[in-house]
Amino acid sequence: QTVVTQEPSCSVSPGGTVTLTCGLSSGSVSTSYYPSWYQQTPGQVPRTLIYSTNTRSSGVPDRISGSILGNKAALTITGAQADDESDYYCVLYMGNGIWVFGGGTKLTVL
Amino acid sequence: EVQLVESGGGLVQPGGSLRLSCAASGFTFSSHWMHWVRQAPGKGLVWVSRINSDGTGTHYADSVKGRFTISRDNAKNTLYLQMNSLRGEDTAVYHCARGGSGRTWGLFDPWGQGTLVTVSS
């Protein structure tokens, strides 16, 4: 079964820019996988950031963006803030009604 | 306000069964696909199952196929997950989420707060 890969952890300085990626154990991610991104802080329900590769959910600031970079989906955060410190999950549509989440990236702002 | 509220979780012995419910309000439930997603304590999100808007199409993760059954009652605006032959690795918070369609394909939003299922003897 194909695994969706994410960096286990990542760090960014306040005000800096960070790119989190979402790949496949075999093959390349394209828009056909409809990548979406979710932010989750401990004890909270996931918050939608990006869907269909690059569409921001309502209320998400434009310093957060989604794209395809090379063979992966990417989530870029510019002007990082303390409250960006969270877990970030991507999910891909594998076809035939199946979705798979990545293992998540723990983002530290320091 | 769009809202999803899960119920039905609890402590169950290995091999036992449980039925989760997800009550929807604030939107036209019968027009949307719905998902179940689970999260084991301290672990990541895992997609479990989805059902199409009229209940005629269902899909499952390999880890639950043959043991779990997703269903819905559009007259009651309620989604269900029947879980049989439960194992320790099924211990998790189970969230329901509204699925997207068309331009919002792949969207999981909103999410319910979740209901905790603990499988232990």
Tab-separated table of C-alpha atoms in Angstrom:
chain	number	residue	atom	x	y	z
A	1	GLN	CA	0.000	0.000	0.000
A	2	THR	CA	1.267	3.459	-0.914
A	3	VAL	CA	2.464	5.535	2.013
A	4	VAL	CA	2.041	9.301	2.188
A	5	THR	CA	5.242	10.844	3.510
A	6	GLN	CA	5.769	14.013	5.531
A	7	GLU	CA	8.739	15.373	7.450
A	8	PRO	CA	8.316	14.201	11.076
A	9	SER	CA	9.469	17.545	12.372
A	10	CYS	CA	10.517	20.965	11.172
A	11	SER	CA	11.455	24.275	12.702
A	12	VAL	CA	11.237	27.894	11.651
A	13	SER	CA	12.279	31.186	13.189
A	14	PRO	CA	9.639	33.786	13.985
A	15	GLY	CA	9.046	35.828	10.837
A	16	GLY	CA	10.696	33.200	8.678
A	17	THR	CA	9.411	31.000	5.876
A	18	VAL	CA	8.982	27.243	5.999
A	19	THR	CA	7.800	24.709	3.433
A	20	LEU	CA	6.318	21.390	4.514
A	21	THR	CA	6.017	18.644	1.946
A	22	CYS	CA	3.709	15.717	1.244
A	23	GLY	CA	4.988	12.941	-0.972
A	24	LEU	CA	4.408	9.341	-1.961
A	25	SER	CA	6.510	6.301	-1.161
A	26	SER	CA	6.136	5.470	-4.832
A	27	GLY	CA	5.366	8.007	-7.512
A	28	SER	CA	4.716	11.718	-7.708
A	29	VAL	CA	1.980	13.852	-6.223
A	30	SER	CA	-0.023	15.866	-8.730
A	31	THR	CA	-3.181	17.933	-8.584
A	32	SER	CA	-5.083	14.737	-9.372
A	33	TYR	CA	-4.441	13.673	-5.791
A	34	TYR	CA	-6.350	16.767	-4.560
A	35	PRO	CA	-3.905	17.403	-1.708
A	36	SER	CA	-5.326	19.158	1.324
A	37	TRP	CA	-3.685	20.362	4.509
A	38	TYR	CA	-4.869	20.478	8.118
A	39	GLN	CA	-3.451	22.128	11.211
A	40	GLN	CA	-3.950	20.550	14.615
A	41	THR	CA	-2.902	21.711	18.053
A	42	PRO	CA	-3.001	19.264	20.990
A	43	GLY	CA	-6.514	18.446	22.126
A	44	GLN	CA	-8.123	20.354	19.276
A	45	VAL	CA	-10.034	19.364	16.187
A	46	PRO	CA	-8.114	19.671	12.898
A	47	ARG	CA	-8.485	23.011	11.158
A	48	THR	CA	-8.652	23.123	7.374
A	49	LEU	CA	-5.946	25.226	5.760
A	50	ILE	CA	-5.748	24.248	2.086
A	51	TYR	CA	-7.756	21.970	-0.209
A	52	SER	CA	-7.530	20.979	-3.864
A	53	THR	CA	-3.801	21.743	-3.865
A	54	ASN	CA	-3.923	25.512	-3.402
A	55	THR	CA	-7.375	26.774	-2.348
A	56	ARG	CA	-7.363	28.430	1.058
A	57	SER	CA	-10.163	27.581	3.419
A	58	SER	CA	-12.264	30.445	4.734
A	59	GLY	CA	-10.371	32.631	7.175
A	60	VAL	CA	-6.909	31.279	6.362
A	61	PRO	CA	-4.443	34.171	5.835
A	62	ASP	CA	-2.654	34.529	2.515
A	63	ARG	CA	0.714	33.978	4.190
A	64	ILE	CA	-0.261	30.291	4.065
A	65	SER	CA	-0.259	28.735	0.609
A	66	GLY	CA	-0.350	25.358	-1.096
A	67	SER	CA	1.346	24.181	-4.262
A	68	ILE	CA	3.013	21.316	-6.095
A	69	LEU	CA	6.802	21.494	-5.793
A	70	GLY	CA	8.584	18.944	-7.890
A	71	ASN	CA	6.998	15.592	-7.139
A	72	LYS	CA	5.357	16.605	-3.867
A	73	ALA	CA	2.552	18.750	-2.541
A	74	ALA	CA	3.782	21.625	-0.436
A	75	LEU	CA	2.477	23.902	2.280
A	76	THR	CA	4.366	27.163	2.663
A	77	ILE	CA	4.052	29.440	5.670
A	78	THR	CA	5.622	32.877	5.428
A	79	GLY	CA	6.038	35.314	8.285
A	80	ALA	CA	5.865	32.461	10.812
A	81	GLN	CA	4.174	33.281	14.099
A	82	ALA	CA	4.203	31.591	17.477
A	83	ASP	CA	0.701	30.249	16.992
A	84	ASP	CA	1.787	28.441	13.823
A	85	GLU	CA	3.453	25.933	16.137
A	86	SER	CA	1.253	22.889	15.517
A	87	ASP	CA	1.017	19.525	13.848
A	88	TYR	CA	0.307	19.669	10.122
A	89	TYR	CA	-1.274	16.847	8.161
A	90	CYS	CA	-1.731	16.381	4.450
A	91	VAL	CA	-4.233	13.988	2.886
A	92	LEU	CA	-4.253	12.656	-0.660
A	93	TYR	CA	-6.983	11.094	-2.771
A	94	MET	CA	-5.679	7.765	-4.075
A	95	GLY	CA	-8.616	7.084	-6.364
A	96	ASN	CA	-11.317	4.439	-6.029
A	97	GLY	CA	-12.784	6.278	-3.065
A	98	ILE	CA	-9.661	5.947	-0.925
A	99	TRP	CA	-7.910	8.751	0.961
A	100	VAL	CA	-4.640	8.487	2.873
A	101	PHE	CA	-3.271	10.906	5.465
A	102	GLY	CA	0.399	11.537	5.903
A	103	GLY	CA	2.031	10.904	9.248
A	104	GLY	CA	2.087	14.602	10.086
A	105	THR	CA	4.786	17.217	10.629
A	106	LYS	CA	5.397	18.776	14.012
A	107	LEU	CA	6.319	22.407	13.364
A	108	THR	CA	8.287	24.294	15.986
A	109	VAL	CA	8.616	28.072	15.902
A	110	LEU	CA	11.787	29.097	17.704
B	1	GLU	CA	-24.033	26.833	12.289
B	2	VAL	CA	-22.654	23.736	10.614
B	3	GLN	CA	-22.094	21.132	13.304
B	4	LEU	CA	-21.172	17.472	13.662
B	5	VAL	CA	-21.540	15.700	17.007
B	6	GLU	CA	-20.285	12.163	17.528
B	7	SER	CA	-21.477	9.738	20.180
B	8	GLY	CA	-21.333	6.065	21.030
B	9	GLY	CA	-17.725	5.651	22.067
B	10	GLY	CA	-16.616	3.816	25.161
B	11	LEU	CA	-14.686	0.885	26.579
B	12	VAL	CA	-15.104	-2.439	24.796
B	13	GLN	CA	-13.311	-5.772	25.071
B	14	PRO	CA	-11.231	-7.145	22.199
B	15	GLY	CA	-13.503	-8.907	19.761
B	16	GLY	CA	-16.453	-6.782	20.774
B	17	SER	CA	-18.642	-4.392	18.817
B	18	LEU	CA	-19.627	-0.755	19.017
B	19	ARG	CA	-21.741	1.587	16.898
B	20	LEU	CA	-20.764	5.216	16.569
B	21	SER	CA	-23.161	7.955	15.517
B	22	CYS	CA	-22.554	11.401	14.069
B	23	ALA	CA	-25.446	13.867	14.206
B	24	ALA	CA	-25.273	16.582	11.568
B	25	SER	CA	-26.947	19.986	11.621
B	26	GLY	CA	-26.747	23.336	9.862
B	27	PHE	CA	-26.373	21.991	6.328
B	28	THR	CA	-28.115	19.724	3.826
B	29	PHE	CA	-26.756	16.412	5.090
B	30	SER	CA	-28.193	14.383	2.217
B	31	SER	CA	-26.128	16.349	-0.314
B	32	HIS	CA	-22.713	15.542	1.120
B	33	TRP	CA	-20.326	12.636	1.248
B	34	MET	CA	-19.192	11.883	4.782
B	35	HIS	CA	-15.995	10.438	6.276
B	36	TRP	CA	-14.783	8.801	9.452
B	37	VAL	CA	-11.213	9.614	10.509
B	38	ARG	CA	-9.524	8.285	13.634
B	39	GLN	CA	-6.593	9.334	15.772
B	40	ALA	CA	-4.929	6.995	18.247
B	41	PRO	CA	-3.598	8.645	21.422
B	42	GLY	CA	-0.492	10.646	20.563
B	43	LYS	CA	-0.586	9.527	16.938
B	44	GLY	CA	-1.589	10.979	13.590
B	45	LEU	CA	-4.831	11.166	11.655
B	46	VAL	CA	-5.922	8.041	9.795
B	47	TRP	CA	-8.707	7.929	7.225
B	48	VAL	CA	-11.128	5.089	8.007
B	49	SER	CA	-14.096	5.180	5.664
B	50	ARG	CA	-16.346	7.292	3.489
B	51	ILE	CA	-19.912	7.085	2.195
B	52	ASN	CA	-21.512	8.914	-0.701
B	53	SER	CA	-24.497	11.191	-0.329
B	54	ASP	CA	-27.256	8.603	-0.804
B	55	GLY	CA	-25.483	5.774	0.982
B	56	THR	CA	-25.039	3.560	-2.050
B	57	GLY	CA	-21.245	3.841	-2.234
B	58	THR	CA	-18.801	3.052	0.552
B	59	HIS	CA	-15.040	2.636	0.846
B	60	TYR	CA	-12.748	1.550	3.657
B	61	ALA	CA	-9.126	1.603	4.692
B	62	ASP	CA	-7.538	-1.835	4.445
B	63	SER	CA	-7.073	-1.901	8.231
B	64	VAL	CA	-10.841	-1.936	8.873
B	65	LYS	CA	-12.230	-3.561	5.725
B	66	GLY	CA	-14.521	-6.458	6.552
B	67	ARG	CA	-14.871	-5.383	10.199
B	68	PHE	CA	-16.348	-1.866	10.007
B	69	THR	CA	-19.483	-0.740	8.160
B	70	ILE	CA	-20.323	2.872	7.413
B	71	SER	CA	-23.937	3.869	6.840
B	72	ARG	CA	-26.224	6.871	7.016
B	73	ASP	CA	-29.840	7.812	7.608
B	74	ASN	CA	-30.532	10.969	5.638
B	75	ALA	CA	-33.990	11.306	7.206
B	76	LYS	CA	-32.316	11.556	10.622
B	77	ASN	CA	-29.266	13.530	9.424
B	78	THR	CA	-27.073	10.910	11.037
B	79	LEU	CA	-23.936	9.029	10.018
B	80	TYR	CA	-22.982	5.708	11.576
B	81	LEU	CA	-19.960	3.472	11.953
B	82	GLN	CA	-20.603	-0.111	13.005
B	83	MET	CA	-17.386	-1.562	14.359
B	84	ASN	CA	-17.083	-5.337	14.850
B	85	SER	CA	-14.211	-7.636	15.843
B	86	LEU	CA	-12.509	-4.744	17.574
B	87	ARG	CA	-8.777	-4.892	18.291
B	88	GLY	CA	-6.462	-2.957	20.568
B	89	GLU	CA	-5.121	-1.035	17.596
B	90	ASP	CA	-8.612	0.345	16.962
B	91	THR	CA	-8.306	2.410	20.155
B	92	ALA	CA	-8.639	6.021	19.022
B	93	VAL	CA	-10.738	9.136	18.930
B	94	TYR	CA	-13.112	8.761	15.989
B	95	HIS	CA	-14.081	11.926	14.136
B	96	CYS	CA	-16.717	12.322	11.490
B	97	ALA	CA	-16.076	14.938	8.820
B	98	ARG	CA	-18.092	16.345	5.951
B	99	GLY	CA	-16.589	15.611	2.574
B	100	GLY	CA	-16.213	17.985	-0.316
B	101	SER	CA	-17.459	17.625	-3.869
B	102	GLY	CA	-16.819	19.285	-7.180
B	103	ARG	CA	-14.501	22.232	-6.610
B	104	THR	CA	-14.051	21.224	-2.971
B	105	TRP	CA	-13.162	17.596	-3.720
B	106	GLY	CA	-10.766	16.320	-1.094
B	107	LEU	CA	-11.995	18.728	1.561
B	108	PHE	CA	-12.688	17.397	5.050
B	109	ASP	CA	-14.643	20.155	6.784
B	110	PRO	CA	-16.022	20.585	9.319
B	111	TRP	CA	-14.867	17.958	11.792
B	112	GLY	CA	-16.733	16.754	14.836
B	113	GLN	CA	-15.095	16.819	18.251
B	114	GLY	CA	-14.760	13.058	18.180
B	115	THR	CA	-15.703	10.144	20.404
B	116	LEU	CA	-13.140	7.968	22.174
B	117	VAL	CA	-13.145	4.231	21.597
B	118	THR	CA	-10.980	2.163	23.922
B	119	VAL	CA	-10.483	-1.518	23.187
B	120	SER	CA	-9.088	-3.285	26.218
B	121	SER	CA	-9.744	-6.251	28.464
